Protein backbone atom coordinates (compact mmCIF):
# COMPACT_ATOMS: atom_id res chain seq x y z
CA MET A 1 -0.34 0.00 0.25
CA PRO A 2 2.56 2.40 0.70
CA GLU A 3 4.04 2.33 -3.16
CA GLU A 4 0.32 3.39 -4.20
CA SER A 5 0.54 6.82 -1.81
CA ARG A 6 3.77 7.10 -3.10
CA SER A 7 2.54 7.52 -6.72
CA GLU A 8 -1.29 9.16 -5.94
CA LYS A 9 1.50 12.39 -3.44
CA ILE A 10 3.30 12.37 -6.82
CA ARG A 11 1.22 12.28 -8.73
CA ARG A 12 -0.99 14.99 -7.16
CA ARG A 13 1.35 16.87 -6.78
CA ARG A 14 2.10 16.84 -10.37
CA GLU A 15 -1.01 17.93 -11.41
CA ALA A 16 -0.81 20.83 -8.42
CA MET A 17 1.90 21.19 -10.08
CA ALA A 18 0.50 21.54 -13.99
CA ALA A 19 -1.44 24.40 -13.11
CA ASP A 20 0.61 26.48 -10.81
CA ASP A 21 2.76 26.45 -14.67
CA ARG A 22 -1.51 27.52 -15.85
CA GLN A 23 -2.34 30.09 -14.06
CA ASN A 24 1.55 31.07 -14.14
CA ARG A 25 0.48 31.81 -17.99
CA ARG A 26 -2.07 33.64 -17.93
CA TRP A 27 -0.45 36.29 -15.50
CA LEU A 28 2.42 36.34 -17.89
CA LEU A 29 0.22 36.11 -20.55
CA LEU A 30 -2.71 39.03 -18.93
CA ILE A 31 1.02 41.63 -18.46
CA VAL A 32 1.96 41.21 -21.98
CA VAL A 33 -1.12 42.10 -23.13
CA GLY A 34 -1.95 45.07 -20.69
CA PHE A 35 1.65 45.88 -20.71
CA ALA A 36 1.13 45.67 -24.71
CA LEU A 37 -1.74 47.92 -24.72
CA ALA A 38 -1.04 50.55 -22.46
CA VAL A 39 2.22 51.31 -24.37
CA ALA A 40 -0.15 51.80 -27.94
CA VAL A 41 -1.47 53.91 -26.16
CA LEU A 42 0.96 56.69 -24.98
CA LEU A 43 1.90 56.35 -28.35
CA VAL A 44 -0.96 57.42 -29.99
CA LYS A 45 -2.02 59.52 -28.08
CA ARG A 46 1.58 61.06 -28.06
CA TRP A 47 1.20 60.82 -32.70
CA ILE A 48 -2.74 62.80 -31.91
CA ASP A 49 -1.05 65.40 -29.02
CA SER A 50 2.13 66.64 -30.72
CA GLY A 51 0.56 70.02 -32.29
CA PRO A 52 -1.55 71.30 -34.54
CA VAL A 53 -2.14 69.81 -37.92
CA ASP A 54 -1.19 70.57 -40.96
CA LEU A 55 -3.43 70.09 -43.56
CA ASN A 56 -0.76 71.06 -46.73
CA LYS A 57 1.29 68.57 -45.18
CA ALA A 58 -0.20 65.80 -42.64
CA PRO A 59 -0.76 62.58 -44.59
CA ILE A 60 -4.38 61.12 -45.30
CA GLU A 61 -4.02 58.90 -41.73
CA LYS A 62 -2.34 62.63 -39.08
CA LEU A 63 -5.41 64.38 -40.80
CA GLU A 64 -7.84 61.45 -40.15
CA THR A 65 -7.64 62.64 -36.35
CA LEU A 66 -9.60 65.18 -37.33
CA PRO A 67 -12.86 65.77 -35.72
CA GLY A 68 -15.55 64.78 -38.60
CA ILE A 69 -12.66 64.07 -40.82
CA GLY A 70 -12.62 60.47 -42.31
CA PRO A 71 -11.21 58.60 -44.38
CA GLU A 72 -12.73 60.42 -48.20
CA THR A 73 -13.08 63.10 -46.50
CA ALA A 74 -9.69 63.14 -46.21
CA LYS A 75 -7.92 62.05 -49.49
CA ALA A 76 -10.20 64.80 -50.68
CA ILE A 77 -8.61 67.77 -48.68
CA ILE A 78 -5.04 65.97 -49.92
CA LYS A 79 -6.60 66.76 -53.97
CA GLY A 80 -7.81 70.07 -52.53
CA ARG A 81 -4.25 70.94 -51.74
CA PRO A 82 -2.46 73.36 -51.34
CA TYR A 83 -4.39 76.26 -48.78
CA LYS A 84 -3.66 79.35 -47.74
CA THR A 85 -5.99 79.39 -43.90
CA ILE A 86 -7.98 77.05 -42.88
CA ASP A 87 -11.00 79.23 -44.19
CA ASP A 88 -9.90 77.81 -47.79
CA LEU A 89 -11.08 74.15 -46.71
CA GLY A 90 -14.77 75.69 -47.23
CA ARG A 91 -14.22 74.06 -50.98
CA VAL A 92 -13.68 70.74 -50.62
CA LYS A 93 -16.79 68.75 -50.91
CA GLY A 94 -18.27 66.86 -47.29
CA ILE A 95 -16.68 69.45 -45.86
CA GLY A 96 -19.04 72.90 -43.94
CA PRO A 97 -18.22 75.64 -41.87
CA ALA A 98 -19.15 73.32 -38.45
CA THR A 99 -16.68 71.23 -39.73
CA ILE A 100 -14.04 73.90 -40.27
CA GLU A 101 -15.15 75.11 -36.55
CA LYS A 102 -14.93 72.40 -34.93
CA ILE A 103 -11.11 71.29 -36.17
CA ARG A 104 -10.10 74.85 -36.63
CA GLU A 105 -7.64 74.44 -32.93
CA ARG A 106 -6.38 71.01 -34.20
CA SER A 107 -5.21 72.21 -37.47
CA LYS A 108 -3.37 74.95 -39.34
CA VAL A 109 -1.96 75.94 -42.53
CA GLU A 110 1.68 76.76 -44.02
């Protein structure tokens, strides 16, 4: 009977260690994913908050960060370049006075 007891103890110990390993892997995965998300959020925030968007030079991705500007409108902005003032955006299809006012603080023309 002692042999069975010993083998049973070993089996239980292995099961406990395997469960601990799974739990440790879950925690590690959670930490790695959390860290990656935090870094991504900080990078995006830094990119967005890096100052006013120059309507004459900004790439499409940067233009899309402006309120009310989607992919098609961003393409139209690029196609309509150059601009002398922010109000010149009024000639772009899909941009009206309300949109111009929304983006005025976050954009510039150089």
